[in-house]
Amino acid sequence: MTGPEETAEDLLRALAPQVVGVLTRRFGDFDAAEDAVQEALLAAAVQWPGEGVPRNPRGWLIQVASRRMAEQVRGERARRRREDLAAGHLPADRQAAPPADTGDEAARDDSLLLLFLCCHPALSPSSAIALTLRCVGGLSTSEISRAFMVPEATMGQRISRAKQRIKASGIPFRLPDDKDRARRLEAVLHVLYLIFNEGYVTSEGPDLQRVELSREAIRLTRALHQLLPGDGEVAGLLALMLLTDARSAARTGPAGELVPLAEQDRGRWDAGAVAEGIALITAALPRGPLGPYQVQAAIAAVHDEAETAAETDWPQILALYGVLERLSANPVVSLNRAVAVAMVRGPAAGLDLLKVLEVEGPLADHHRIHVVRAHLLDMAGDAQGARENFMEAARRTASLPERHYLTIRAARLADARPGPAARGGEPPDR
């Protein structure tokens, strides 16, 4: 980011879930807290560009949003009764928000508390994930609907109903106990995974990455790992994020163009993040039980350990995708496995697997299946077929950098003559 407005926008995105958490703790009304924070964010967006960012922006937002909340509470008896009821559930030392410099971040981070609140047992997993992406991740309803592959209006209704259900439950704003935590952890991990993915590969718009989202996902996952250091899937997810995010600097060229994994300058990868991710997954795997995030982290580790793309241990990756399909069968895993099959057994074998995905599941009309088919056809020497699929994928994606990359790939194949491909290939990095 370069300008003051962009910096303020990043800051507001990071602070919003913390302020929602403070107000929810203080007033006991999650739905009203989010509304008040939205008003405070709007006031900040209007005032900060001209007046400058205050010395304590978090405190400024809390003060403005608290004033809005207090006005609502004073004006509505029902709100006052809910405030009293919520206060009665909390010890005296929990009825006020902790100061900004309070230690023990893993136990007191309001963003983490808000994360568990959104993954409420009264909600379906899909509603909990959508609500958390909205309130903690700061994603728009449009972005969330794309992640779930449902219409935007449907997603908007789902989020609204989820907020109302939490509001009616009267649950205290605190970390769940051990029994309840185990039930909610799966949804929490999936939420963090989706937030990271949206940051690492933005689903729509002019930017390839939204660094603030991927960093926030990593920060929250670190806090969760501190809270649950012995959980293998939490460690696996953190390792997966670190091993993937380590490639960020190499994913774009001088003009901001997308650079696929096979063509990246691995000297630009973050060696510290790679080492940390490998250490995490190496320690987690022997502890068991094995879960899908651990397997995905192991796949990422195999990629990151290869000094060049040609040295990638594709047979090991294919074996790991076989394990992942047994643990968590879904079309995206099958699509990635088709790439691994092509790299080990040849493009024809990978294309055979794609035929099944073309007629089954939600990826049948998704741009990703056209991207993979284009790469495999290119590997097989079918330049015309590859070009057509690159163009079709470019038409279907809402990401402008990816559309630009796919259009260029198609243009390079426009005058290609039939014959064996010059080199094998693979789809862009995630």
Short mmCIF file of N, CA and C in Angstrom, two decimals, residues 160-289:
data_model
loop_
_atom_site.label_atom_id
_atom_site.label_comp_id
_atom_site.label_asym_id
_atom_site.label_seq_id
_atom_site.Cartn_x
_atom_site.Cartn_y
_atom_site.Cartn_z
N SER A 160 -27.34 -12.80 7.71
CA SER A 160 -28.31 -12.09 8.54
C SER A 160 -28.99 -13.03 9.54
N ARG A 161 -29.38 -14.22 9.08
CA ARG A 161 -30.02 -15.18 9.98
C ARG A 161 -29.05 -15.65 11.06
N ALA A 162 -27.79 -15.83 10.69
CA ALA A 162 -26.79 -16.27 11.67
C ALA A 162 -26.63 -15.23 12.78
N LYS A 163 -26.57 -13.97 12.42
CA LYS A 163 -26.43 -12.92 13.42
C LYS A 163 -27.63 -12.89 14.35
N GLN A 164 -28.81 -13.05 13.81
CA GLN A 164 -30.01 -13.04 14.64
C GLN A 164 -30.05 -14.23 15.59
N ARG A 165 -29.56 -15.37 15.13
CA ARG A 165 -29.58 -16.57 15.98
C ARG A 165 -28.61 -16.41 17.15
N ILE A 166 -27.44 -15.84 16.90
CA ILE A 166 -26.50 -15.60 17.99
C ILE A 166 -27.07 -14.56 18.96
N LYS A 167 -27.70 -13.55 18.42
CA LYS A 167 -28.29 -12.50 19.24
C LYS A 167 -29.34 -13.08 20.19
N ALA A 168 -30.13 -14.02 19.70
CA ALA A 168 -31.19 -14.59 20.52
C ALA A 168 -30.69 -15.61 21.53
N SER A 169 -29.47 -16.11 21.34
CA SER A 169 -28.98 -17.19 22.20
C SER A 169 -28.56 -16.71 23.58
N GLY A 170 -28.10 -15.45 23.68
CA GLY A 170 -27.64 -14.94 24.96
C GLY A 170 -26.35 -15.57 25.46
N ILE A 171 -25.56 -16.19 24.58
CA ILE A 171 -24.33 -16.85 25.01
C ILE A 171 -23.32 -15.82 25.48
N PRO A 172 -22.60 -16.06 26.60
CA PRO A 172 -21.59 -15.11 27.06
C PRO A 172 -20.43 -15.02 26.07
N PHE A 173 -19.80 -13.85 26.04
CA PHE A 173 -18.67 -13.63 25.13
C PHE A 173 -17.40 -14.09 25.83
N ARG A 174 -17.03 -15.35 25.65
CA ARG A 174 -15.82 -15.90 26.25
C ARG A 174 -15.42 -17.14 25.46
N LEU A 175 -14.18 -17.57 25.66
CA LEU A 175 -13.72 -18.79 25.00
C LEU A 175 -14.54 -19.97 25.49
N PRO A 176 -14.92 -20.90 24.61
CA PRO A 176 -15.70 -22.07 25.04
C PRO A 176 -14.88 -22.99 25.92
N ASP A 177 -15.58 -23.80 26.72
CA ASP A 177 -14.87 -24.79 27.54
C ASP A 177 -14.35 -25.90 26.64
N ASP A 178 -13.61 -26.85 27.22
CA ASP A 178 -12.93 -27.88 26.43
C ASP A 178 -13.90 -28.67 25.57
N LYS A 179 -15.04 -29.07 26.15
CA LYS A 179 -16.00 -29.89 25.41
C LYS A 179 -16.60 -29.13 24.24
N ASP A 180 -17.02 -27.90 24.49
CA ASP A 180 -17.64 -27.09 23.44
C ASP A 180 -16.61 -26.69 22.39
N ARG A 181 -15.37 -26.44 22.83
CA ARG A 181 -14.31 -26.04 21.91
C ARG A 181 -14.06 -27.11 20.86
N ALA A 182 -14.06 -28.37 21.27
CA ALA A 182 -13.82 -29.46 20.33
C ALA A 182 -14.87 -29.49 19.24
N ARG A 183 -16.12 -29.17 19.59
CA ARG A 183 -17.20 -29.18 18.59
C ARG A 183 -17.06 -28.04 17.60
N ARG A 184 -16.54 -26.92 18.07
CA ARG A 184 -16.48 -25.74 17.23
C ARG A 184 -15.16 -25.58 16.47
N LEU A 185 -14.15 -26.35 16.86
CA LEU A 185 -12.83 -26.14 16.30
C LEU A 185 -12.78 -26.40 14.81
N GLU A 186 -13.49 -27.42 14.33
CA GLU A 186 -13.46 -27.74 12.91
C GLU A 186 -13.94 -26.56 12.07
N ALA A 187 -15.04 -25.93 12.51
CA ALA A 187 -15.55 -24.77 11.77
C ALA A 187 -14.57 -23.60 11.86
N VAL A 188 -13.94 -23.40 13.03
CA VAL A 188 -12.97 -22.32 13.19
C VAL A 188 -11.80 -22.50 12.22
N LEU A 189 -11.28 -23.72 12.14
CA LEU A 189 -10.16 -23.99 11.25
C LEU A 189 -10.55 -23.76 9.79
N HIS A 190 -11.75 -24.17 9.43
CA HIS A 190 -12.19 -23.98 8.04
C HIS A 190 -12.34 -22.49 7.72
N VAL A 191 -12.82 -21.72 8.67
CA VAL A 191 -12.93 -20.28 8.48
C VAL A 191 -11.56 -19.66 8.24
N LEU A 192 -10.60 -20.01 9.08
CA LEU A 192 -9.25 -19.45 8.94
C LEU A 192 -8.65 -19.85 7.59
N TYR A 193 -8.91 -21.07 7.17
CA TYR A 193 -8.42 -21.57 5.88
C TYR A 193 -8.99 -20.74 4.73
N LEU A 194 -10.30 -20.46 4.78
CA LEU A 194 -10.93 -19.69 3.72
C LEU A 194 -10.46 -18.23 3.72
N ILE A 195 -10.27 -17.66 4.91
CA ILE A 195 -9.77 -16.29 4.97
C ILE A 195 -8.38 -16.21 4.36
N PHE A 196 -7.53 -17.19 4.70
CA PHE A 196 -6.18 -17.19 4.13
C PHE A 196 -6.24 -17.33 2.61
N ASN A 197 -7.05 -18.24 2.12
CA ASN A 197 -7.14 -18.44 0.67
C ASN A 197 -7.61 -17.19 -0.05
N GLU A 198 -8.58 -16.49 0.53
CA GLU A 198 -9.07 -15.27 -0.12
C GLU A 198 -7.99 -14.20 -0.13
N GLY A 199 -7.13 -14.20 0.88
CA GLY A 199 -6.03 -13.25 0.89
C GLY A 199 -4.92 -13.63 -0.07
N TYR A 200 -4.65 -14.93 -0.18
CA TYR A 200 -3.53 -15.38 -1.01
C TYR A 200 -3.88 -15.34 -2.49
N VAL A 201 -5.11 -15.70 -2.82
CA VAL A 201 -5.59 -15.62 -4.22
C VAL A 201 -6.95 -14.94 -4.19
N THR A 202 -6.97 -13.63 -4.37
CA THR A 202 -8.22 -12.88 -4.31
C THR A 202 -9.17 -13.35 -5.40
N SER A 203 -10.41 -13.60 -5.02
CA SER A 203 -11.35 -14.21 -5.96
C SER A 203 -11.86 -13.24 -7.02
N GLU A 204 -11.78 -11.94 -6.74
CA GLU A 204 -12.26 -10.98 -7.73
C GLU A 204 -11.52 -9.65 -7.57
N GLY A 205 -11.56 -8.84 -8.62
CA GLY A 205 -10.98 -7.52 -8.54
C GLY A 205 -9.58 -7.42 -9.15
N PRO A 206 -8.95 -6.25 -9.01
CA PRO A 206 -7.68 -5.99 -9.70
C PRO A 206 -6.45 -6.56 -9.01
N ASP A 207 -6.55 -6.98 -7.76
CA ASP A 207 -5.38 -7.41 -7.01
C ASP A 207 -5.26 -8.93 -6.99
N LEU A 208 -4.02 -9.42 -7.13
CA LEU A 208 -3.78 -10.86 -7.04
C LEU A 208 -3.90 -11.33 -5.60
N GLN A 209 -3.39 -10.52 -4.66
CA GLN A 209 -3.38 -10.90 -3.26
C GLN A 209 -3.98 -9.77 -2.42
N ARG A 210 -4.53 -10.16 -1.27
CA ARG A 210 -4.93 -9.19 -0.25
C ARG A 210 -4.13 -9.57 0.99
N VAL A 211 -2.95 -8.99 1.08
CA VAL A 211 -1.97 -9.39 2.09
C VAL A 211 -2.54 -9.27 3.49
N GLU A 212 -3.39 -8.25 3.72
CA GLU A 212 -3.91 -8.05 5.07
C GLU A 212 -4.76 -9.24 5.52
N LEU A 213 -5.45 -9.89 4.58
CA LEU A 213 -6.27 -11.04 4.95
C LEU A 213 -5.42 -12.26 5.27
N SER A 214 -4.44 -12.55 4.43
CA SER A 214 -3.60 -13.72 4.69
C SER A 214 -2.80 -13.53 5.97
N ARG A 215 -2.32 -12.31 6.22
CA ARG A 215 -1.59 -12.06 7.46
C ARG A 215 -2.49 -12.20 8.68
N GLU A 216 -3.73 -11.71 8.57
CA GLU A 216 -4.67 -11.84 9.70
C GLU A 216 -4.99 -13.31 9.96
N ALA A 217 -5.16 -14.09 8.90
CA ALA A 217 -5.41 -15.52 9.09
C ALA A 217 -4.24 -16.20 9.79
N ILE A 218 -3.02 -15.85 9.39
CA ILE A 218 -1.85 -16.43 10.03
C ILE A 218 -1.77 -15.98 11.49
N ARG A 219 -2.05 -14.71 11.75
CA ARG A 219 -2.00 -14.21 13.13
C ARG A 219 -2.99 -14.93 14.02
N LEU A 220 -4.23 -15.09 13.56
CA LEU A 220 -5.24 -15.77 14.35
C LEU A 220 -4.90 -17.25 14.53
N THR A 221 -4.36 -17.86 13.50
CA THR A 221 -4.00 -19.28 13.62
C THR A 221 -2.84 -19.46 14.59
N ARG A 222 -1.90 -18.51 14.61
CA ARG A 222 -0.83 -18.55 15.61
C ARG A 222 -1.41 -18.48 17.02
N ALA A 223 -2.36 -17.57 17.21
CA ALA A 223 -2.99 -17.43 18.53
C ALA A 223 -3.71 -18.72 18.92
N LEU A 224 -4.37 -19.33 17.95
CA LEU A 224 -5.07 -20.59 18.22
C LEU A 224 -4.07 -21.71 18.55
N HIS A 225 -2.93 -21.70 17.86
CA HIS A 225 -1.89 -22.70 18.13
C HIS A 225 -1.31 -22.51 19.54
N GLN A 226 -1.17 -21.27 19.97
CA GLN A 226 -0.71 -21.02 21.34
C GLN A 226 -1.73 -21.52 22.35
N LEU A 227 -2.99 -21.39 22.01
CA LEU A 227 -4.06 -21.85 22.90
C LEU A 227 -4.15 -23.37 22.93
N LEU A 228 -3.91 -24.01 21.77
CA LEU A 228 -4.03 -25.48 21.64
C LEU A 228 -2.75 -26.04 21.02
N PRO A 229 -1.62 -25.98 21.73
CA PRO A 229 -0.34 -26.38 21.13
C PRO A 229 -0.25 -27.86 20.77
N GLY A 230 -1.07 -28.70 21.38
CA GLY A 230 -0.99 -30.13 21.10
C GLY A 230 -1.93 -30.61 20.00
N ASP A 231 -2.72 -29.71 19.41
CA ASP A 231 -3.67 -30.12 18.37
C ASP A 231 -2.96 -30.19 17.02
N GLY A 232 -2.93 -31.38 16.43
CA GLY A 232 -2.21 -31.58 15.18
C GLY A 232 -2.79 -30.82 14.01
N GLU A 233 -4.11 -30.68 13.95
CA GLU A 233 -4.72 -29.98 12.82
C GLU A 233 -4.50 -28.47 12.91
N VAL A 234 -4.48 -27.92 14.11
CA VAL A 234 -4.16 -26.50 14.25
C VAL A 234 -2.73 -26.26 13.78
N ALA A 235 -1.81 -27.11 14.24
CA ALA A 235 -0.41 -27.00 13.80
C ALA A 235 -0.29 -27.20 12.29
N GLY A 236 -1.05 -28.15 11.76
CA GLY A 236 -1.03 -28.42 10.33
C GLY A 236 -1.51 -27.23 9.52
N LEU A 237 -2.58 -26.58 9.98
CA LEU A 237 -3.10 -25.42 9.25
C LEU A 237 -2.11 -24.27 9.30
N LEU A 238 -1.51 -24.02 10.45
CA LEU A 238 -0.51 -22.97 10.54
C LEU A 238 0.67 -23.27 9.63
N ALA A 239 1.11 -24.52 9.62
CA ALA A 239 2.22 -24.90 8.73
C ALA A 239 1.84 -24.70 7.27
N LEU A 240 0.63 -25.09 6.89
CA LEU A 240 0.16 -24.92 5.51
C LEU A 240 0.18 -23.46 5.11
N MET A 241 -0.32 -22.59 5.99
CA MET A 241 -0.33 -21.16 5.68
C MET A 241 1.09 -20.61 5.51
N LEU A 242 1.98 -20.98 6.41
CA LEU A 242 3.35 -20.46 6.35
C LEU A 242 4.07 -20.95 5.10
N LEU A 243 3.92 -22.24 4.78
CA LEU A 243 4.60 -22.81 3.63
C LEU A 243 4.07 -22.24 2.32
N THR A 244 2.79 -21.90 2.30
CA THR A 244 2.19 -21.30 1.11
C THR A 244 2.52 -19.82 1.00
N ASP A 245 2.36 -19.10 2.11
CA ASP A 245 2.62 -17.67 2.11
C ASP A 245 4.09 -17.35 1.85
N ALA A 246 4.97 -18.31 2.14
CA ALA A 246 6.41 -18.10 1.91
C ALA A 246 6.71 -17.78 0.46
N ARG A 247 5.84 -18.18 -0.48
CA ARG A 247 6.08 -17.96 -1.91
C ARG A 247 5.56 -16.63 -2.42
N SER A 248 4.93 -15.85 -1.55
CA SER A 248 4.18 -14.66 -2.00
C SER A 248 5.02 -13.71 -2.84
N ALA A 249 6.25 -13.42 -2.39
CA ALA A 249 7.07 -12.42 -3.09
C ALA A 249 7.42 -12.85 -4.51
N ALA A 250 7.43 -14.16 -4.76
CA ALA A 250 7.83 -14.67 -6.07
C ALA A 250 6.64 -14.89 -7.00
N ARG A 251 5.43 -14.62 -6.54
CA ARG A 251 4.23 -14.93 -7.32
C ARG A 251 3.91 -13.88 -8.38
N THR A 252 4.59 -12.74 -8.31
CA THR A 252 4.35 -11.69 -9.30
C THR A 252 5.67 -11.24 -9.90
N GLY A 253 5.61 -10.81 -11.18
CA GLY A 253 6.79 -10.31 -11.86
C GLY A 253 6.92 -8.80 -11.71
N PRO A 254 7.84 -8.19 -12.43
CA PRO A 254 8.11 -6.75 -12.29
C PRO A 254 6.89 -5.87 -12.57
N ALA A 255 6.04 -6.31 -13.48
CA ALA A 255 4.85 -5.51 -13.82
C ALA A 255 3.62 -5.97 -13.06
N GLY A 256 3.80 -6.81 -12.04
CA GLY A 256 2.68 -7.30 -11.27
C GLY A 256 1.99 -8.50 -11.87
N GLU A 257 2.58 -9.06 -12.92
CA GLU A 257 1.96 -10.21 -13.58
C GLU A 257 2.12 -11.47 -12.73
N LEU A 258 1.16 -12.39 -12.88
CA LEU A 258 1.18 -13.64 -12.13
C LEU A 258 2.30 -14.55 -12.66
N VAL A 259 3.06 -15.13 -11.74
CA VAL A 259 4.12 -16.08 -12.09
C VAL A 259 3.74 -17.44 -11.53
N PRO A 260 3.54 -18.47 -12.38
CA PRO A 260 3.14 -19.78 -11.87
C PRO A 260 4.26 -20.42 -11.05
N LEU A 261 3.89 -21.39 -10.24
CA LEU A 261 4.81 -22.03 -9.31
C LEU A 261 6.05 -22.56 -10.01
N ALA A 262 5.88 -23.21 -11.16
CA ALA A 262 7.00 -23.83 -11.85
C ALA A 262 8.02 -22.81 -12.34
N GLU A 263 7.61 -21.55 -12.49
CA GLU A 263 8.50 -20.53 -13.04
C GLU A 263 8.99 -19.53 -11.99
N GLN A 264 8.64 -19.73 -10.74
CA GLN A 264 9.00 -18.77 -9.70
C GLN A 264 10.49 -18.84 -9.35
N ASP A 265 11.05 -17.70 -8.99
CA ASP A 265 12.42 -17.61 -8.49
C ASP A 265 12.39 -18.04 -7.02
N ARG A 266 12.83 -19.25 -6.76
CA ARG A 266 12.73 -19.79 -5.41
C ARG A 266 13.67 -19.12 -4.43
N GLY A 267 14.63 -18.38 -4.94
CA GLY A 267 15.48 -17.59 -4.07
C GLY A 267 14.73 -16.46 -3.40
N ARG A 268 13.55 -16.10 -3.93
CA ARG A 268 12.72 -15.04 -3.34
C ARG A 268 11.74 -15.58 -2.31
N TRP A 269 11.66 -16.87 -2.15
CA TRP A 269 10.79 -17.45 -1.14
C TRP A 269 11.32 -17.10 0.25
N ASP A 270 10.43 -16.99 1.21
CA ASP A 270 10.79 -16.66 2.58
C ASP A 270 11.32 -17.91 3.28
N ALA A 271 12.65 -18.01 3.38
CA ALA A 271 13.27 -19.21 3.93
C ALA A 271 12.89 -19.43 5.39
N GLY A 272 12.71 -18.34 6.14
CA GLY A 272 12.32 -18.48 7.54
C GLY A 272 10.94 -19.08 7.70
N ALA A 273 9.98 -18.63 6.87
CA ALA A 273 8.63 -19.18 6.92
C ALA A 273 8.62 -20.64 6.49
N VAL A 274 9.43 -20.97 5.47
CA VAL A 274 9.53 -22.37 5.02
C VAL A 274 10.05 -23.24 6.15
N ALA A 275 11.12 -22.80 6.81
CA ALA A 275 11.71 -23.59 7.89
C ALA A 275 10.73 -23.76 9.04
N GLU A 276 10.01 -22.70 9.39
CA GLU A 276 9.04 -22.80 10.48
C GLU A 276 7.90 -23.75 10.12
N GLY A 277 7.41 -23.64 8.88
CA GLY A 277 6.32 -24.52 8.46
C GLY A 277 6.73 -25.97 8.45
N ILE A 278 7.94 -26.26 7.94
CA ILE A 278 8.42 -27.65 7.90
C ILE A 278 8.60 -28.19 9.31
N ALA A 279 9.12 -27.36 10.22
CA ALA A 279 9.29 -27.80 11.60
C ALA A 279 7.95 -28.12 12.25
N LEU A 280 6.94 -27.28 11.99
CA LEU A 280 5.61 -27.51 12.57
C LEU A 280 5.00 -28.82 12.09
N ILE A 281 5.04 -29.06 10.76
CA ILE A 281 4.39 -30.26 10.24
C ILE A 281 5.20 -31.51 10.58
N THR A 282 6.52 -31.39 10.65
CA THR A 282 7.36 -32.53 11.02
C THR A 282 7.06 -32.96 12.45
N ALA A 283 6.80 -31.99 13.34
CA ALA A 283 6.48 -32.32 14.73
C ALA A 283 5.06 -32.84 14.88
N ALA A 284 4.13 -32.33 14.03
CA ALA A 284 2.72 -32.69 14.19
C ALA A 284 2.39 -34.08 13.65
N LEU A 285 2.99 -34.47 12.54
CA LEU A 285 2.60 -35.72 11.88
C LEU A 285 2.74 -36.96 12.78
N PRO A 286 3.84 -37.12 13.52
CA PRO A 286 3.97 -38.34 14.32
C PRO A 286 2.98 -38.41 15.50
N ARG A 287 2.44 -37.25 15.92
CA ARG A 287 1.57 -37.24 17.11
C ARG A 287 0.22 -37.87 16.82
N GLY A 288 -0.29 -37.63 15.62
CA GLY A 288 -1.61 -38.13 15.24
C GLY A 288 -2.69 -37.49 16.11
N PRO A 289 -3.97 -37.74 15.78
CA PRO A 289 -4.41 -38.41 14.54
C PRO A 289 -4.21 -37.52 13.31
#
